[in-house]
Coordinates of C-alpha atoms and ligand atoms in Angstrom, one line a residue:
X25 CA -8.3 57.9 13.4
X26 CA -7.7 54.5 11.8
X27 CA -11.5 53.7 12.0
X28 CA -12.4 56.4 10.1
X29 CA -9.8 55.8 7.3
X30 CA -10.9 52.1 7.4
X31 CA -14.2 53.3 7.0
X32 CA -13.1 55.7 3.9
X33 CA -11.6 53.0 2.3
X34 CA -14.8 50.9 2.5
X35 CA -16.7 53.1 1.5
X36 CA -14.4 54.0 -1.3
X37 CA -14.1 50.6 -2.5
X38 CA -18.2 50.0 -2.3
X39 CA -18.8 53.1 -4.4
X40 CA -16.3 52.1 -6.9
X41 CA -18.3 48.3 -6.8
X42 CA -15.4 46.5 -5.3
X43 CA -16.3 43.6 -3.1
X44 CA -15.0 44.8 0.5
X45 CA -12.4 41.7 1.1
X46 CA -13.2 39.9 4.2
X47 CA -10.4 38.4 6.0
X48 CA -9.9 34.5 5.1
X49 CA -10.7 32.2 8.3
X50 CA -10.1 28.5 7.6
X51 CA -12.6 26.4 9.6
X52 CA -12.1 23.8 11.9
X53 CA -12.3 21.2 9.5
X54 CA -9.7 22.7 7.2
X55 CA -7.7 23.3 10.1
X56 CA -7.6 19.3 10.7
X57 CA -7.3 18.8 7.0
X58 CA -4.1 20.7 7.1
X59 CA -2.4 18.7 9.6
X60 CA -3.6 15.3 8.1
X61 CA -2.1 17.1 4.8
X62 CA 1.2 17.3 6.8
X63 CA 1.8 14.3 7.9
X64 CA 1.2 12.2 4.7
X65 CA 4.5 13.7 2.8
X66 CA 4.2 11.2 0.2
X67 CA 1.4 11.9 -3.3
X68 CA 1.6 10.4 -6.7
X69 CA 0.6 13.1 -9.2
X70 CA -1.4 11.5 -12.6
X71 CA -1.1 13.5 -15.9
X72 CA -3.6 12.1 -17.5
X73 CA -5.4 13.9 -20.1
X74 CA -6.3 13.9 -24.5
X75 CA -2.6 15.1 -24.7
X76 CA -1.6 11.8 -23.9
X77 CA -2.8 10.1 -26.9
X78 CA -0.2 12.4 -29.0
X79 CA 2.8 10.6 -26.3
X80 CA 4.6 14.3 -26.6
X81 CA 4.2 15.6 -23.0
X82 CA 1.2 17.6 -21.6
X83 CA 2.3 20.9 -23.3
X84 CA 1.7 19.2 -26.9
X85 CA -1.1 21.7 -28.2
X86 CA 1.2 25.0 -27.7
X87 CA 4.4 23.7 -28.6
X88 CA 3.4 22.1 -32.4
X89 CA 0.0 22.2 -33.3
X90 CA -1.1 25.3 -35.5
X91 CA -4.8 24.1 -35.6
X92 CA -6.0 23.1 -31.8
X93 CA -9.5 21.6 -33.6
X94 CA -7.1 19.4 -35.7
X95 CA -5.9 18.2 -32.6
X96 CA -9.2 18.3 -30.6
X97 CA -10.2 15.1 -33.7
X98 CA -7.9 12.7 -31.7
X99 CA -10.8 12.3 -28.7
X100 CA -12.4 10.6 -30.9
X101 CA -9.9 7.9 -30.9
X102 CA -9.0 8.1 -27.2
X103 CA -10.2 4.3 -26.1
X104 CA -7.6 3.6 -23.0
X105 CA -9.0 0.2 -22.8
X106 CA -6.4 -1.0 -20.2
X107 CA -7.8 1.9 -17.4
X108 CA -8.1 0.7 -13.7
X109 CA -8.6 2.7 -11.2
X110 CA -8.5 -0.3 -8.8
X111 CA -5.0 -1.2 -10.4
X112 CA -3.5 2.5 -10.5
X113 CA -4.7 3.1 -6.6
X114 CA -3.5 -0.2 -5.7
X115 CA -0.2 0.0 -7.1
X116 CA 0.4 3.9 -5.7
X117 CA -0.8 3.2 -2.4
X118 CA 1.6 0.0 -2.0
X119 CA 4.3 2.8 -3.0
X120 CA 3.5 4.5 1.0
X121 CA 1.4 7.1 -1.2
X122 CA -1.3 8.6 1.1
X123 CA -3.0 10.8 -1.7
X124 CA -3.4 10.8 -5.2
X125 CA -3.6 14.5 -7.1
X126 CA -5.5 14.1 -10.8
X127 CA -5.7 16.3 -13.5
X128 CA -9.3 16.6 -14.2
X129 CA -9.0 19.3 -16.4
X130 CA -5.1 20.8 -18.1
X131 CA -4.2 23.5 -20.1
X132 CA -5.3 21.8 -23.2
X133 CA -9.3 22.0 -21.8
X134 CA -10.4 18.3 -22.1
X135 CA -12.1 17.5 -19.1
X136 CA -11.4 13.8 -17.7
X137 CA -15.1 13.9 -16.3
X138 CA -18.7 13.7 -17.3
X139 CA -19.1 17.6 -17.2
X140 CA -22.1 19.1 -18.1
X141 CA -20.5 23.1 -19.0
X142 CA -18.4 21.5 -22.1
X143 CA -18.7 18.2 -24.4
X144 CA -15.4 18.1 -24.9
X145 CA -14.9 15.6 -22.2
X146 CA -14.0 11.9 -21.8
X147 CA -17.5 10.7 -21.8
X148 CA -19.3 12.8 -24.3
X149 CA -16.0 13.1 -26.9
X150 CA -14.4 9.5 -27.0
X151 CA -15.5 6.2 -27.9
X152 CA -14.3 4.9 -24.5
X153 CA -17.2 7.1 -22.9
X154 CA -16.2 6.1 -19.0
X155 CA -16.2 8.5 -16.5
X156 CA -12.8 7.6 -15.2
X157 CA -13.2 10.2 -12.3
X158 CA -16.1 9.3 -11.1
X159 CA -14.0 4.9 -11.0
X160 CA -10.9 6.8 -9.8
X161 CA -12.9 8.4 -6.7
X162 CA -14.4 5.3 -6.1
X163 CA -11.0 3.7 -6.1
X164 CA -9.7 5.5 -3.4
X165 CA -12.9 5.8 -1.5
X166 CA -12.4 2.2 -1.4
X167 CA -8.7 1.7 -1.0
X168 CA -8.3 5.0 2.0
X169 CA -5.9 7.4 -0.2
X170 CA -7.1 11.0 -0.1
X171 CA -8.0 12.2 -3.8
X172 CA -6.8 16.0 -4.9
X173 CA -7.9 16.9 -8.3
X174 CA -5.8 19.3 -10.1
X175 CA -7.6 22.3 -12.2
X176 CA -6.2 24.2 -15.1
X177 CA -7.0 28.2 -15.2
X178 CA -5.7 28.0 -18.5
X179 CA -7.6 26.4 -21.4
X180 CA -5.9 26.6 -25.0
X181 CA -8.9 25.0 -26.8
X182 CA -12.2 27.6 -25.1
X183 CA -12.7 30.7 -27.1
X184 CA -14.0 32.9 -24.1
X185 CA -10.2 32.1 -22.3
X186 CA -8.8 35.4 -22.5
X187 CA -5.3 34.1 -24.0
X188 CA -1.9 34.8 -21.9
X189 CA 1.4 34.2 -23.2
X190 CA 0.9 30.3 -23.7
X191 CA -2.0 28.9 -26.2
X192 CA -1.1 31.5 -28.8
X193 CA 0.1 29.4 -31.6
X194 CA -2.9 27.1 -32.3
X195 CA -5.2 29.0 -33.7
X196 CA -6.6 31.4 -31.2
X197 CA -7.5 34.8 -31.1
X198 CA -8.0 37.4 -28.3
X199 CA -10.9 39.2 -29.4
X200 CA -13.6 36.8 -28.9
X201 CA -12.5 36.9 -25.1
X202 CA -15.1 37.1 -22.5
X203 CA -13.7 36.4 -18.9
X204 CA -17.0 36.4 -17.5
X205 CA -18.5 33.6 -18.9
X206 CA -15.0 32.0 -18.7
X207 CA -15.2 32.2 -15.1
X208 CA -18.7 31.2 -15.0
X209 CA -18.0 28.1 -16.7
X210 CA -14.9 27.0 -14.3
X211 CA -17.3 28.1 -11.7
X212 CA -19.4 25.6 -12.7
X213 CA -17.3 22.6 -13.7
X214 CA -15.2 23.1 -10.2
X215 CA -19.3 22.7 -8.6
X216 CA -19.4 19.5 -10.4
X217 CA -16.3 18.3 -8.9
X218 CA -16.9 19.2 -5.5
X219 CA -20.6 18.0 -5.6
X220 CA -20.3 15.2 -7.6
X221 CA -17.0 12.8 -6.3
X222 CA -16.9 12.9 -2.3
X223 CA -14.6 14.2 -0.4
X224 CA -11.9 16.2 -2.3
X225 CA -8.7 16.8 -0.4
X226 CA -7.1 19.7 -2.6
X227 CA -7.8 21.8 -6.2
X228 CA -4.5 21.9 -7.6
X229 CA -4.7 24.7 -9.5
X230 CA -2.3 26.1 -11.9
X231 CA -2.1 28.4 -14.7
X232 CA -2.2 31.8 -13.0
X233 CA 1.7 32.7 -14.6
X234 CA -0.4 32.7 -18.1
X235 CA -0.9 36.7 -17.5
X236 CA 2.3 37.1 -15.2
X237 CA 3.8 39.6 -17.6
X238 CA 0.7 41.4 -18.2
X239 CA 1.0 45.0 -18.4
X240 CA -1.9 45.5 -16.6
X241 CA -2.4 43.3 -13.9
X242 CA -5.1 40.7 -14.7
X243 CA -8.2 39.7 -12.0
X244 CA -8.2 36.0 -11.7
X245 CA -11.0 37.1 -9.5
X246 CA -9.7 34.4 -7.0
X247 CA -10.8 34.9 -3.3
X248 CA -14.3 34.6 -5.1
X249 CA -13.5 31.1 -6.5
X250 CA -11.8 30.4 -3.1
X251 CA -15.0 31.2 -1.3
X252 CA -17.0 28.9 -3.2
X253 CA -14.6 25.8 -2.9
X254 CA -14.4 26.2 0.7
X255 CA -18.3 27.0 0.9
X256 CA -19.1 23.7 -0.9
X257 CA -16.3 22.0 1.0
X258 CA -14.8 23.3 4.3
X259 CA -12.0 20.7 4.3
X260 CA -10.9 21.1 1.1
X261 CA -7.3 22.4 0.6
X262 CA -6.8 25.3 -1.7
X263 CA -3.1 25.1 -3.6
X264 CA -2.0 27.3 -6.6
X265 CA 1.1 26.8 -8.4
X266 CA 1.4 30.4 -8.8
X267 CA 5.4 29.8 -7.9
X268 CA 4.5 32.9 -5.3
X269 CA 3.6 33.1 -1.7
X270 CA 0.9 31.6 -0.6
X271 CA -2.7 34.5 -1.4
X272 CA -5.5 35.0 0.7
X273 CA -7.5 31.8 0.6
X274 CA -4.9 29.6 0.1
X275 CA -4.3 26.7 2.2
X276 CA -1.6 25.2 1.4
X277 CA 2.2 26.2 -0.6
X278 CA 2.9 24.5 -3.6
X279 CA 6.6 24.5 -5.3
X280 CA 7.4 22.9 -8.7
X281 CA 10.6 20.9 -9.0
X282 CA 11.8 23.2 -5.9
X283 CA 12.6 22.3 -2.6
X284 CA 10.6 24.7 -0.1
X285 CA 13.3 27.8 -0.3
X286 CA 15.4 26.7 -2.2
X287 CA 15.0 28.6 -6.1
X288 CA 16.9 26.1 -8.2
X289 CA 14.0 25.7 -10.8
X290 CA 13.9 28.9 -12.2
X291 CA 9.7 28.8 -11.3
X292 CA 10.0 30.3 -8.3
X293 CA 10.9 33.5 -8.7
X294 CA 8.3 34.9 -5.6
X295 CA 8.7 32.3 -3.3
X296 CA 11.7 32.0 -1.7
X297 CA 9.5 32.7 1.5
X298 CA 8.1 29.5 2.8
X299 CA 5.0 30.1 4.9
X300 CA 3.4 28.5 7.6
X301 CA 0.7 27.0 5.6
X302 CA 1.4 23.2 4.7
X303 CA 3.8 22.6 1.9
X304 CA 4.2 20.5 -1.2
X305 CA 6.7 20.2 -3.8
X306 CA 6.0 18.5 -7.3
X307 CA 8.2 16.7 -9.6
X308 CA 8.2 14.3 -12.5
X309 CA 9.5 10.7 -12.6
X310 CA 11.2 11.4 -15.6
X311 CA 11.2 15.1 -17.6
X312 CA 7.6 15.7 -18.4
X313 CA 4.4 15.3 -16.7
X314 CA 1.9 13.9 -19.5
X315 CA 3.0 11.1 -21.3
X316 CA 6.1 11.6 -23.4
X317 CA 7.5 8.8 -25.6
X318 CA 11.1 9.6 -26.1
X319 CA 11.3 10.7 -22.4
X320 CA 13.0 7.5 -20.9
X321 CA 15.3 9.9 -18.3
X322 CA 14.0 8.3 -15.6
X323 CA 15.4 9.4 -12.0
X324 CA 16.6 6.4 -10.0
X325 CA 14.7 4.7 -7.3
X326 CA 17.4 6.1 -4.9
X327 CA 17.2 9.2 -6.4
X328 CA 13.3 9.5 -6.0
X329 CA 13.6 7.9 -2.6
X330 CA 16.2 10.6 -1.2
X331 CA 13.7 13.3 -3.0
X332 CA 10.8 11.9 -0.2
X333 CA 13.8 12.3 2.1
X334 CA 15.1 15.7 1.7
X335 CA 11.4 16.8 1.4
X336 CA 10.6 15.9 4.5
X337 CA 13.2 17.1 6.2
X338 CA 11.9 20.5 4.9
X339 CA 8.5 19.4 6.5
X340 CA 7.0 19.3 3.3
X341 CA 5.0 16.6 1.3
X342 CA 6.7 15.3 -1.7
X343 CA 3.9 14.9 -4.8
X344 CA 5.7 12.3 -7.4
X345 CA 4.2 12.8 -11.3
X346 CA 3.3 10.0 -13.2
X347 CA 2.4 9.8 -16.9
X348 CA -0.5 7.1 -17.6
X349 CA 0.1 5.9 -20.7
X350 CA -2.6 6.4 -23.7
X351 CA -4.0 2.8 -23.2
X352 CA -4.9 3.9 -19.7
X353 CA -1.5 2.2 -18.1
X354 CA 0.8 3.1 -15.6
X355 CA 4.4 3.2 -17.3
X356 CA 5.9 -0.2 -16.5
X357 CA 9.2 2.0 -14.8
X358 CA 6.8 4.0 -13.1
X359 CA 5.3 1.3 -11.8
X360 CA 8.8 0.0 -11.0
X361 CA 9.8 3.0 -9.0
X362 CA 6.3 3.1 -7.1
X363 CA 7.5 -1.0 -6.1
X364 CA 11.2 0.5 -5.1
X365 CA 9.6 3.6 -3.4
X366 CA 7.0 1.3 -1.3
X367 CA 10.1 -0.6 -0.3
X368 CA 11.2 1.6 1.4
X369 CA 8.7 3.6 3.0
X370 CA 7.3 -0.3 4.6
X371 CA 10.6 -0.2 6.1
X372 CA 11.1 3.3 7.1
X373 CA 7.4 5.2 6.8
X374 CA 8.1 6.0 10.2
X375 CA 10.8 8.5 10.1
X376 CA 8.8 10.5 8.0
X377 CA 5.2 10.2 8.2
X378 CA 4.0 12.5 10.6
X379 CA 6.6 14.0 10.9
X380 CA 8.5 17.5 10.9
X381 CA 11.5 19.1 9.7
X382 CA 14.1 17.8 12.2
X383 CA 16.0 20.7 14.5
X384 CA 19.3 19.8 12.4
X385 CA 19.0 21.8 9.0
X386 CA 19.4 19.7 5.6
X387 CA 23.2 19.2 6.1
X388 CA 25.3 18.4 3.4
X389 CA 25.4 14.5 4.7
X390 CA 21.3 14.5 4.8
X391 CA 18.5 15.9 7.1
X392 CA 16.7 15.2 9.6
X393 CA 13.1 14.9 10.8
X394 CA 11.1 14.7 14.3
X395 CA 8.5 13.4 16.2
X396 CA 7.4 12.0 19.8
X397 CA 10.2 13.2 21.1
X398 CA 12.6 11.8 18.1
X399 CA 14.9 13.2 16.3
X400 CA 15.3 10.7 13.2
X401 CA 18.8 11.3 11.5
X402 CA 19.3 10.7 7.3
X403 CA 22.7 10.5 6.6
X404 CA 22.1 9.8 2.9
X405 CA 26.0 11.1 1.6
X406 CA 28.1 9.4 4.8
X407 CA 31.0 10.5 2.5
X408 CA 30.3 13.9 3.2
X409 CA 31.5 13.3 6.8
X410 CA 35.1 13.2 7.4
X411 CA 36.7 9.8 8.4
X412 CA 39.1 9.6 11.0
X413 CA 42.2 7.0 11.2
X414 CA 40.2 4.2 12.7
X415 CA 37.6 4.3 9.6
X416 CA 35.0 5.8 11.2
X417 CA 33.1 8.8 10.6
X418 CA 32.4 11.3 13.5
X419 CA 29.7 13.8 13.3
X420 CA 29.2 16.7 15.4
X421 CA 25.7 18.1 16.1
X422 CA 25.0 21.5 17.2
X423 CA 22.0 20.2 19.6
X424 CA 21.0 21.9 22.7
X425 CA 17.8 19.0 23.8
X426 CA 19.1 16.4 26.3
X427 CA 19.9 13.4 24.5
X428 CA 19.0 9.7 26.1
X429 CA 20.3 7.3 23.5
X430 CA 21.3 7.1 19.8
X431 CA 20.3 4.0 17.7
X432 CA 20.4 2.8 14.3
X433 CA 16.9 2.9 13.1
X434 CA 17.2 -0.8 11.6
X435 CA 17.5 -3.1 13.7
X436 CA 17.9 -1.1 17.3
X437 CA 21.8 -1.2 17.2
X438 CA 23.1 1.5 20.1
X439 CA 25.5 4.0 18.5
X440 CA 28.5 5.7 20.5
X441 CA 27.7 9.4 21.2
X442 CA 29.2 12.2 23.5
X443 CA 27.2 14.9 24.8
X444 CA 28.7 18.3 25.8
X445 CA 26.3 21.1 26.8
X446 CA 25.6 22.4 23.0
X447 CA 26.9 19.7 20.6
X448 CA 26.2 15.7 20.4
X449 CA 29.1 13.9 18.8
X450 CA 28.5 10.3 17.0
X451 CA 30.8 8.1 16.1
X452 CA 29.6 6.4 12.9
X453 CA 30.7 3.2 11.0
X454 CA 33.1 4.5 7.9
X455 CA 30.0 2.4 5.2
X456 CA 27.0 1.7 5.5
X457 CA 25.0 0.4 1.9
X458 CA 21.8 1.5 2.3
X459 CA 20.4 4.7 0.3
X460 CA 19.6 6.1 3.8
X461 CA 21.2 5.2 6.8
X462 CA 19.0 6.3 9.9
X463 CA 20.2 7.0 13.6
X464 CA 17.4 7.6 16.1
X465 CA 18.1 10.1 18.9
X466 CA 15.8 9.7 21.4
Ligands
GLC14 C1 3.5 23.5 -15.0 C2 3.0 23.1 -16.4 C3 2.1 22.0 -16.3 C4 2.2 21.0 -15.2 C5 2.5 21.7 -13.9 C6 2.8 20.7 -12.8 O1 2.7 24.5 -14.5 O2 2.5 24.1 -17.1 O3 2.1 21.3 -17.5 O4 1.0 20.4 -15.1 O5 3.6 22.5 -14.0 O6 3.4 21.3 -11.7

């Protein structure tokens, strides 16, 4: 009975010139690019782009522009003389950064390539005329850090974009719309990328929201665009910061400014399921990801530092935004917290790359993470556990595994524990002043 209504609905779905869906089977080699995806929790995001000339965030051309070819004119000015991609890899991978994700291509359509589908690009539209993909690549060929490139569905400058709810202020009109040749063209460019600059480990995409509130649902004709990414690169990681669960294709789930579950950013509205699939969450250094002036609210090191922590504890991958500056810098505090962050993940890389969520759930007083048989402890708040009358701080653990010893991470110090059938019991010093103080329970 169910074969014949499977074959109904194929039928069905041929006569009305619907491609039948095949089922999405990642290979081998995506497989094993998922689990090196896993264990290397720690990505600097680069918003680089034209918007950046302007210093007023990535979202410039929406929010004040009336005239996007008025804005378009400033390529011609974009000359980031101070660009090295030997400098900006150097300086993220000494931060314990395993990958870098770059935005080849944002919502404002400049492409940061030598693309052949548009010449509004950074080698055909600016004096500087470098591809600085192609030296970035190169860069981290050279230097071992994996290289995502992130890909904008959304492009406020291209005609043939059928506009969403963003892009509608500078000048744009619906009716000279054409989706097909749209999709052709990102069809084409996202060839280029994966043909053209080795090994790519992920396309970031993002944009899909722009038609959230459509009335009638729009066809980002996706599996399609999935099937030729994976086609032209098997390993290659598909994310979409769709804020949703995770789509047929897809290999890994993305969250913006969200812990995996947790729905504080307002963005993810779908996905307060966390799959399987690898996860990431994004956030900026400061407010905005491209370039922003008067944006000096800059998180602390500690701040960014227990971020990597409490991300990892949800067994996901932490990717940190930074703005390059319009000269083709690194912000000097960015480069500041990349030094703090590489501080400490020389010292303590090993409680969390590689690793899993740890069988203690984010507590109040930190998280935990495991491997080889390891449970690593972050007690980044100690003040959140109580103190008893001798000035120390006793934590019970609901923990069923057999423990054999509990140390400090630094420095191998043994730590006094009790162990009843269900529930470990430490006895903890009443300060410690590190940002994260780590026990080992072997
Ligand atoms: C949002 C923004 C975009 C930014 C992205 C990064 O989708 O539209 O500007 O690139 O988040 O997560």
């Amino acid at each position: 009975m169910k074969k014949t209504l499977l074959v109904a609905a194929l039928a069905l779905a041929s006569f009305l010139g619907v491609k039948a869906q095949t089922e999405y089977v990642p290979t081998e080699a995506n497989l094993k690019s998922r689990e090196e995806f896993r264990d290397m929790k720690l990505g600097i995001f680069l918003h680089w782009g034209l918007y950046s000339m302007f210093a007023q965030g990535e979202w410039y051309l929406q929010n004040a522009v009336p005239d996007r070819y008025e804005y378009a004119k400033v390529a011609d000015a974009f000359y980031p003389h101070r660009f090295d991609a030997r400098q900006w890899v150097r300086s993220i991978k000494e931060a314990g950064a395993k990958y870098i994700c770059f935005t080849t291509r944002h919502h404002d359509g400049f492409s940061m390539w030598a693309t052949k589908q548009s010449k509004f690009n950074i080698v055909e539209a600016t004096p500087f005329g470098r591809d600085v993909l192609k030296e970035l690549a190169q860069a981290c060929k050279e230097e071992g850090i994996r290289l995502h490139l992130y890909y904008s569905h959304i492009d406020w400058m291209r005609d043939d974009y059928p506009m969403g709810r963003t892009g509608t202020n500078c000048g744009k009109t619906l009716a000279t719309a054409d989706w097909d040749n749209y999709y052709k063209f990102m069809n084409a460019q996202l060839t280029e990328l994966l043909t053209e600059y080795g090994e790519v480990g992920s396309i970031w995409f993002d944009g899909w929201w722009d038609h959230e509130e459509d009335t009638v649902p729009f066809d980002w004709q996706l599996p399609g665009q999935y099937e030729m990414i994976h086609r032209l690169q098997p390993a290659c990681l598909v994310g979409n910061n769709h804020h949703g669960a995770p789509q047929e294709g897809e290999d890994i789930q993305i969250f913006e400014r969200d812990l995996p579950g947790e729905m504080t950013s307002g963005f993810a509205k779908h996905a307060a399921k966390v799959s399987r699939l690898p996860l990431e969450t994004c956030q900026t250094m400061n407010g905005m990801w491209g370039y922003k002036v008067i944006d000096t609210n800059y998180k602390t090191a500690d701040d960014i530092i227990r971020l990597l922590i409490n991300t990892s504890g949800k067994g996901a991958n932490l990717l940190m935004n930074v703005g390059p500056q319009p000269n083709g810098e690194l912000p000097a505090v960015a480069l500041d917290r990349l030094k703090s962050l590489g501080e400490w993940t020389s010292v303590y890389g090993e409680t969390i790359y590689g690793t899993d969520a740890g069988d203690i759930k984010p507590q109040k007083w930190g998280v935990s993470t495991q491997k080889d048989g390891k449970l690593y402890l972050h007690i980044t708040a100690l003040n959140e556990i109580e103190m008893n009358e001798n000035g120390e701080r006793i934590l019970h653990l609901p923990l069923e595994r057999k423990v054999k010893s509990v140390t400090e991470f630094v420095g191998g110090a043994k730590v006094n524990f009790k162990k009843t059938k269900e529930c470990i019991t430490i006895t903890l010093p009443g300060k410690v002043d590190v940002v994260d103080y780590v026990l080992v329970l072997q």
